Amino acid sequence: MDKKNKLIGKIDKLKKKKKAVILVHNYQIPEIQDIADYLGDSLGLSRIASQTNARVIVFCGVHFMAETASILCPNKKVLMPDVNAGCPMADMITKEGLRTLKREHPHAAVIGYVNTSAEVKTELDICCTSTNAIEIVNSFKDAKEIIFVPDRYLAHYVSKKTGRKLIAWDGYCPTHVKILPEHILKQKKLHPEAKVVVHPECTQPVIDLADEALSTEGMCKYAKLTDASEIIVGTEIGLLYRLQKENPRKKFYPPSVEPVCPNMKMNTLEKVLWSLEDMKYEVKVPEDVRIKAIKAVDRMCRA
Ligand code: 13P
Ligand code: SF4
């Protein structure tokens, strides 16, 4: 048996022994995607975390995702194989910063992307992901003002789609802003028949070149359903592995510069094994923070 299969065998055994489930985000490396009990986007994985009967959740993603699982599942042990995997966009907003903005707009509804810390979530009326951001903004029919944090590009896109003016934060995803219109145009020239899907964390000029702006799970659904046999994919490179595996007859192309989120690449099979062996690294949101944050997260999961 080769090293990789040995590792997978050990992970499997320990997973059963510890009653653990492995949740994996669509941007993780292929080896980790292959051992997932559930592979998905931020919304899907939050929903799975809230429903699982497992005692332990090994979350292969970034810190805010594990925190969200901890908020939803106070009685489960939530582990991250590498606790240093953060989300730079989530780190661009603090609870204090958001409080200041709320003081300037005391009657505004407050919507926050799930890419935020648990502390920031305590200040939100509701969380959203890129899957449901448009519906959630539309659900605040009577709000005179809406604060939307922290991604200014998602806010711009949602504002354009809903016709609602949003008070946005100045955050952004360092991986998605590196995708430039010329990177998409170059691929379109090489593959003139291809459809283009991009993540709404991309800038508006990039979104303007796309047939659809979708969450990672939305892109997986689109790839299955479309008649197109070639798709240019404007998001983190990890998603292409899943797309190709699920649609072997179709061709997927990244933008001409491959977008990589270094934080999403920190996990390895070894780290997953060590995580189960030593029950580390536990992510536990303090109870006083959790009870304030749960309202916004719960509303998102039910929306
Ligand atoms: P999804 O919710 O679409 O998976 O996106 C999460 C994320 O971090 C995108 O950069
Ligand atoms: Fe955060 Fe961007 Fe990485 Fe997603 S891709 S986890 S938004 S830095």
Tab-separated table of C-alpha atoms and ligand atoms in Angstrom:
chain	number	residue	atom	x	y	z
A	1	MET	CA	0.000	0.000	0.000
A	2	ASP	CA	1.403	3.434	-0.841
A	3	LYS	CA	1.811	6.232	1.696
A	4	LYS	CA	-1.335	8.069	0.635
A	5	ASN	CA	-3.568	5.013	0.926
A	6	LYS	CA	-2.052	4.155	4.307
A	7	LEU	CA	-2.895	7.653	5.549
A	8	ILE	CA	-6.445	7.416	4.200
A	9	GLY	CA	-6.881	4.014	5.884
A	10	LYS	CA	-5.748	5.424	9.244
A	11	ILE	CA	-7.994	8.483	8.887
A	12	ASP	CA	-10.966	6.250	8.111
A	13	LYS	CA	-10.393	4.045	11.146
A	14	LEU	CA	-9.973	6.964	13.537
A	15	LYS	CA	-12.952	8.775	12.062
A	16	LYS	CA	-15.194	5.829	12.912
A	17	LYS	CA	-13.669	5.346	16.356
A	18	LYS	CA	-14.116	9.020	17.285
A	19	LYS	CA	-17.522	9.402	15.569
A	20	ALA	CA	-16.142	12.188	13.441
A	21	VAL	CA	-17.270	13.692	10.180
A	22	ILE	CA	-14.970	15.451	7.720
A	23	LEU	CA	-16.394	18.635	6.160
A	24	VAL	CA	-14.419	19.977	3.219
A	25	HIS	CA	-14.693	23.250	1.355
A	26	ASN	CA	-14.618	23.193	-2.447
A	27	TYR	CA	-11.222	25.010	-2.528
A	28	GLN	CA	-9.273	22.355	-0.597
A	29	ILE	CA	-6.540	20.316	-2.299
A	30	PRO	CA	-7.699	17.222	-4.278
A	31	GLU	CA	-6.485	14.667	-1.672
A	32	ILE	CA	-8.607	16.337	0.990
A	33	GLN	CA	-11.640	16.667	-1.297
A	34	ASP	CA	-11.393	12.915	-1.909
A	35	ILE	CA	-11.746	12.023	1.809
A	36	ALA	CA	-14.686	14.378	2.427
A	37	ASP	CA	-17.868	13.111	4.025
A	38	TYR	CA	-19.355	16.347	2.755
A	39	LEU	CA	-17.837	18.641	0.157
A	40	GLY	CA	-19.473	21.999	-0.388
A	41	ASP	CA	-19.686	25.760	-0.109
A	42	SER	CA	-19.943	27.860	3.038
A	43	LEU	CA	-23.733	27.679	3.227
A	44	GLY	CA	-23.978	23.949	2.511
A	45	LEU	CA	-21.285	23.084	5.041
A	46	SER	CA	-22.920	25.256	7.737
A	47	ARG	CA	-26.219	23.458	7.141
A	48	ILE	CA	-24.517	20.051	7.329
A	49	ALA	CA	-22.736	21.062	10.559
A	50	SER	CA	-26.062	22.048	12.107
A	51	GLN	CA	-27.650	18.696	11.185
A	52	THR	CA	-24.937	16.101	11.739
A	53	ASN	CA	-25.135	13.523	14.535
A	54	ALA	CA	-21.347	13.155	14.628
A	55	ARG	CA	-19.563	14.018	17.877
A	56	VAL	CA	-16.566	15.565	16.170
A	57	ILE	CA	-16.399	17.821	13.111
A	58	VAL	CA	-13.055	18.032	11.321
A	59	PHE	CA	-13.421	21.220	9.306
A	60	CYS	CA	-11.119	21.480	6.311
A	61	GLY	CA	-11.608	25.070	5.274
A	62	VAL	CA	-10.725	28.380	6.895
A	63	HIS	CA	-11.200	29.682	10.419
A	64	PHE	CA	-14.541	31.494	10.045
A	65	MET	CA	-16.078	28.270	8.699
A	66	ALA	CA	-14.991	26.261	11.759
A	67	GLU	CA	-16.192	29.085	14.014
A	68	THR	CA	-19.575	29.024	12.300
A	69	ALA	CA	-19.776	25.271	12.949
A	70	SER	CA	-18.887	25.896	16.605
A	71	ILE	CA	-21.634	28.537	16.863
A	72	LEU	CA	-24.157	26.072	15.445
A	73	CYS	CA	-22.954	23.014	17.387
A	74	PRO	CA	-21.909	23.941	20.937
A	75	ASN	CA	-21.950	20.300	22.034
A	76	LYS	CA	-19.672	19.013	19.331
A	77	LYS	CA	-15.900	19.212	19.125
A	78	VAL	CA	-14.927	21.275	16.072
A	79	LEU	CA	-11.370	20.701	14.882
A	80	MET	CA	-9.212	22.409	12.274
A	81	PRO	CA	-6.237	20.381	10.991
A	82	ASP	CA	-4.323	23.669	10.584
A	83	VAL	CA	-5.599	26.424	12.806
A	84	ASN	CA	-3.545	29.039	10.964
A	85	ALA	CA	-5.821	28.874	7.935
A	86	GLY	CA	-7.606	32.210	8.145
A	87	CYS	CA	-9.540	34.327	5.682
A	88	PRO	CA	-7.884	37.704	5.001
A	89	MET	CA	-11.236	39.160	3.944
A	90	ALA	CA	-12.833	38.161	7.258
A	91	ASP	CA	-9.907	39.844	9.055
A	92	MET	CA	-10.611	43.151	7.286
A	93	ILE	CA	-13.508	43.978	9.620
A	94	THR	CA	-13.614	44.139	13.421
A	95	LYS	CA	-16.528	44.286	15.822
A	96	GLU	CA	-15.482	47.825	16.831
A	97	GLY	CA	-15.313	48.952	13.206
A	98	LEU	CA	-18.782	47.616	12.529
A	99	ARG	CA	-20.148	49.233	15.698
A	100	THR	CA	-18.851	52.610	14.511
A	101	LEU	CA	-20.595	52.152	11.163
A	102	LYS	CA	-23.807	51.134	12.951
A	103	ARG	CA	-23.650	54.288	15.089
A	104	GLU	CA	-23.515	56.343	11.878
A	105	HIS	CA	-26.595	54.490	10.550
A	106	PRO	CA	-28.581	53.618	13.671
A	107	HIS	CA	-31.699	52.433	11.819
A	108	ALA	CA	-29.979	50.327	9.179
A	109	ALA	CA	-30.498	46.582	8.835
A	110	VAL	CA	-27.125	44.852	9.186
A	111	ILE	CA	-26.248	42.001	6.839
A	112	GLY	CA	-22.854	40.314	7.085
A	113	TYR	CA	-21.160	37.845	4.807
A	114	VAL	CA	-20.445	34.563	6.596
A	115	ASN	CA	-16.759	35.409	5.961
A	116	THR	CA	-16.578	37.286	9.289
A	117	SER	CA	-15.370	36.416	12.801
A	118	ALA	CA	-17.777	35.203	15.497
A	119	GLU	CA	-17.285	38.563	17.269
A	120	VAL	CA	-18.460	40.453	14.175
A	121	LYS	CA	-21.417	38.078	13.817
A	122	THR	CA	-22.678	39.218	17.244
A	123	GLU	CA	-23.394	42.625	15.635
A	124	LEU	CA	-25.355	41.309	12.631
A	125	ASP	CA	-29.071	40.950	12.035
A	126	ILE	CA	-28.405	38.123	9.600
A	127	CYS	CA	-25.526	36.379	7.848
A	128	CYS	CA	-25.483	35.527	4.174
A	129	THR	CA	-23.279	33.656	1.757
A	130	SER	CA	-22.799	34.245	-1.934
A	131	THR	CA	-25.545	31.647	-2.530
A	132	ASN	CA	-28.299	33.598	-0.791
A	133	ALA	CA	-27.067	37.230	-0.550
A	134	ILE	CA	-29.555	38.527	-3.145
A	135	GLU	CA	-32.560	36.822	-1.517
A	136	ILE	CA	-31.539	38.037	1.911
A	137	VAL	CA	-31.176	41.665	0.797
A	138	ASN	CA	-34.558	41.376	-0.959
A	139	SER	CA	-36.112	40.049	2.253
A	140	PHE	CA	-35.421	43.412	3.975
A	141	LYS	CA	-38.204	45.120	2.020
A	142	ASP	CA	-38.967	47.792	4.572
A	143	ALA	CA	-35.440	48.672	5.611
A	144	LYS	CA	-34.620	52.293	4.736
A	145	GLU	CA	-30.893	51.579	4.933
A	146	ILE	CA	-28.914	48.339	4.700
A	147	ILE	CA	-25.337	47.843	5.876
A	148	PHE	CA	-23.571	45.027	4.026
A	149	VAL	CA	-20.124	43.871	5.210
A	150	PRO	CA	-17.268	43.142	4.598
A	151	ASP	CA	-16.925	42.450	0.840
A	152	ARG	CA	-17.327	45.611	-1.199
A	153	TYR	CA	-17.454	43.677	-4.496
A	154	LEU	CA	-20.160	41.287	-3.349
A	155	ALA	CA	-22.028	44.330	-2.008
A	156	HIS	CA	-21.711	46.083	-5.371
A	157	TYR	CA	-22.904	43.007	-7.256
A	158	VAL	CA	-25.858	42.426	-4.917
A	159	SER	CA	-26.782	46.108	-5.059
A	160	LYS	CA	-26.799	45.973	-8.859
A	161	LYS	CA	-28.955	42.837	-8.865
A	162	THR	CA	-31.475	44.032	-6.268
A	163	GLY	CA	-31.558	47.747	-7.096
A	164	ARG	CA	-30.988	48.462	-3.368
A	165	LYS	CA	-28.388	50.949	-2.199
A	166	LEU	CA	-26.085	49.174	0.267
A	167	ILE	CA	-23.735	50.753	2.780
A	168	ALA	CA	-20.656	48.646	2.108
A	169	TRP	CA	-17.432	47.984	4.009
A	170	ASP	CA	-14.138	48.313	2.183
A	171	GLY	CA	-13.128	44.634	2.369
A	172	TYR	CA	-12.230	42.314	-0.475
A	173	CYS	CA	-10.893	38.851	-1.207
A	174	PRO	CA	-7.190	39.090	-2.130
A	175	THR	CA	-7.528	35.966	-4.281
A	176	HIS	CA	-10.562	36.996	-6.322
A	177	VAL	CA	-9.469	40.604	-6.932
A	178	LYS	CA	-6.396	39.247	-8.728
A	179	ILE	CA	-8.640	37.903	-11.478
A	180	LEU	CA	-8.605	40.670	-14.073
A	181	PRO	CA	-10.839	41.187	-17.128
A	182	GLU	CA	-7.859	40.487	-19.409
A	183	HIS	CA	-7.410	37.036	-17.788
A	184	ILE	CA	-10.973	36.125	-18.744
A	185	LEU	CA	-10.745	37.750	-22.177
A	186	LYS	CA	-7.583	35.794	-22.987
A	187	GLN	CA	-9.349	32.508	-22.177
A	188	LYS	CA	-12.442	33.557	-24.144
A	189	LYS	CA	-10.235	34.134	-27.164
A	190	LEU	CA	-8.686	30.675	-26.799
A	191	HIS	CA	-12.067	28.989	-26.159
A	192	PRO	CA	-14.693	31.029	-28.005
A	193	GLU	CA	-17.484	28.478	-27.383
A	194	ALA	CA	-16.937	28.376	-23.622
A	195	LYS	CA	-19.404	29.760	-21.068
A	196	VAL	CA	-17.969	31.928	-18.302
A	197	VAL	CA	-18.893	31.583	-14.611
A	198	VAL	CA	-17.274	33.702	-11.908
A	199	HIS	CA	-17.599	34.122	-8.145
A	200	PRO	CA	-19.352	37.324	-7.002
A	201	GLU	CA	-16.253	38.187	-4.945
A	202	CYS	CA	-14.703	39.164	-8.306
A	203	THR	CA	-14.684	42.809	-9.350
A	204	GLN	CA	-17.627	44.133	-11.393
A	205	PRO	CA	-15.653	44.395	-14.705
A	206	VAL	CA	-14.905	40.654	-14.384
A	207	ILE	CA	-18.523	39.836	-13.476
A	208	ASP	CA	-19.643	41.851	-16.517
A	209	LEU	CA	-17.778	39.383	-18.763
A	210	ALA	CA	-19.475	36.345	-17.223
A	211	ASP	CA	-22.597	34.429	-18.203
A	212	GLU	CA	-23.290	33.833	-14.492
A	213	ALA	CA	-21.910	34.972	-11.122
A	214	LEU	CA	-22.344	32.029	-8.716
A	215	SER	CA	-21.175	30.607	-5.403
A	216	THR	CA	-18.893	27.584	-5.620
A	217	GLU	CA	-21.843	25.206	-5.146
A	218	GLY	CA	-23.818	27.208	-7.703
A	219	MET	CA	-20.987	26.656	-10.193
A	220	CYS	CA	-21.091	22.890	-9.559
A	221	LYS	CA	-24.831	22.827	-10.279
A	222	TYR	CA	-24.395	25.020	-13.354
A	223	ALA	CA	-21.643	22.760	-14.742
A	224	LYS	CA	-23.903	19.700	-14.467
A	225	LEU	CA	-26.939	21.329	-16.044
A	226	THR	CA	-25.477	23.407	-18.865
A	227	ASP	CA	-25.316	22.095	-22.426
A	228	ALA	CA	-21.965	23.831	-22.824
A	229	SER	CA	-19.006	21.472	-22.938
A	230	GLU	CA	-16.400	24.103	-22.057
A	231	ILE	CA	-16.510	26.476	-19.086
A	232	ILE	CA	-14.116	29.221	-18.001
A	233	VAL	CA	-14.176	29.329	-14.199
A	234	GLY	CA	-13.356	32.591	-12.419
A	235	THR	CA	-12.705	31.448	-8.878
A	236	GLU	CA	-10.111	29.787	-6.649
A	237	ILE	CA	-8.361	27.001	-8.536
A	238	GLY	CA	-9.371	24.214	-6.090
A	239	LEU	CA	-12.899	24.106	-7.457
A	240	LEU	CA	-11.687	22.910	-10.858
A	241	TYR	CA	-10.762	19.503	-9.440
A	242	ARG	CA	-14.340	18.857	-8.305
A	243	LEU	CA	-15.815	20.241	-11.518
A	244	GLN	CA	-13.609	18.003	-13.647
A	245	LYS	CA	-14.256	14.923	-11.500
A	246	GLU	CA	-18.033	15.373	-11.621
A	247	ASN	CA	-18.121	16.253	-15.330
A	248	PRO	CA	-15.411	14.150	-17.016
A	249	ARG	CA	-16.690	14.923	-20.533
A	250	LYS	CA	-16.576	18.692	-20.058
A	251	LYS	CA	-13.566	20.985	-20.083
A	252	PHE	CA	-12.875	23.600	-17.423
A	253	TYR	CA	-10.404	26.439	-17.749
A	254	PRO	CA	-9.103	28.761	-15.019
A	255	PRO	CA	-8.515	32.442	-15.854
A	256	SER	CA	-5.140	32.875	-17.582
A	257	VAL	CA	-3.579	33.566	-14.164
A	258	GLU	CA	-4.521	30.806	-11.705
A	259	PRO	CA	-6.170	32.218	-8.563
A	260	VAL	CA	-4.925	30.506	-5.388
A	261	CYS	CA	-6.059	31.122	-1.800
A	262	PRO	CA	-2.955	30.131	0.224
A	263	ASN	CA	-5.042	29.618	3.366
A	264	MET	CA	-7.214	27.031	1.628
A	265	LYS	CA	-4.068	25.067	0.737
A	266	MET	CA	-2.700	24.638	4.257
A	267	ASN	CA	-4.371	21.322	5.029
A	268	THR	CA	-2.767	17.996	4.141
A	269	LEU	CA	-3.750	14.364	4.733
A	270	GLU	CA	-1.106	14.156	7.477
A	271	LYS	CA	-2.597	17.162	9.267
A	272	VAL	CA	-6.080	15.623	9.072
A	273	LEU	CA	-4.715	12.423	10.626
A	274	TRP	CA	-2.883	14.296	13.411
A	275	SER	CA	-6.004	16.298	14.037
A	276	LEU	CA	-7.977	13.103	14.713
A	277	GLU	CA	-5.155	11.465	16.667
A	278	ASP	CA	-4.614	14.383	19.049
A	279	MET	CA	-8.091	15.976	18.820
A	280	LYS	CA	-6.536	19.277	17.743
A	281	TYR	CA	-6.900	22.136	17.000
A	282	GLU	CA	-10.187	22.774	18.693
A	283	VAL	CA	-12.119	25.879	17.614
A	284	LYS	CA	-14.557	26.820	20.352
A	285	VAL	CA	-16.459	30.085	20.315
A	286	PRO	CA	-16.895	31.313	23.922
A	287	GLU	CA	-20.480	30.820	25.099
A	288	ASP	CA	-21.179	34.537	25.699
A	289	VAL	CA	-20.135	35.310	22.105
A	290	ARG	CA	-21.906	32.269	20.700
A	291	ILE	CA	-25.297	33.130	22.137
A	292	LYS	CA	-25.117	36.595	20.580
A	293	ALA	CA	-23.878	35.300	17.205
A	294	ILE	CA	-26.282	32.381	16.828
A	295	LYS	CA	-29.269	34.517	15.845
A	296	ALA	CA	-27.637	35.792	12.624
A	297	VAL	CA	-26.209	32.378	11.701
A	298	ASP	CA	-29.436	30.531	12.429
A	299	ARG	CA	-31.413	32.969	10.302
A	300	MET	CA	-28.973	32.364	7.449
A	301	CYS	CA	-29.284	28.573	7.664
A	302	ARG	CA	-33.089	28.797	7.620
A	303	ALA	CA	-33.283	31.419	4.843
B	1	13P	P1	-18.543	29.907	-1.240
B	1	13P	O1	-19.540	30.169	-0.160
B	1	13P	O2	-19.053	30.231	-2.583
B	1	13P	O3	-18.009	28.536	-1.127
B	1	13P	O4	-17.330	30.913	-1.028
B	1	13P	C1	-16.549	30.943	0.116
B	1	13P	C2	-15.342	31.742	-0.097
B	1	13P	O5	-14.558	31.924	0.782
B	1	13P	C3	-15.136	32.282	-1.421
B	1	13P	O6	-13.909	32.865	-1.511
B	2	SF4	FE1	-11.211	34.280	2.155
B	2	SF4	FE2	-10.861	34.780	-0.427
B	2	SF4	FE3	-9.682	32.662	0.667
B	2	SF4	FE4	-12.349	32.729	0.288
B	2	SF4	S1	-10.754	32.710	-1.280
B	2	SF4	S2	-11.260	32.043	2.120
B	2	SF4	S3	-12.757	34.918	0.696
B	2	SF4	S4	-9.305	34.830	1.152
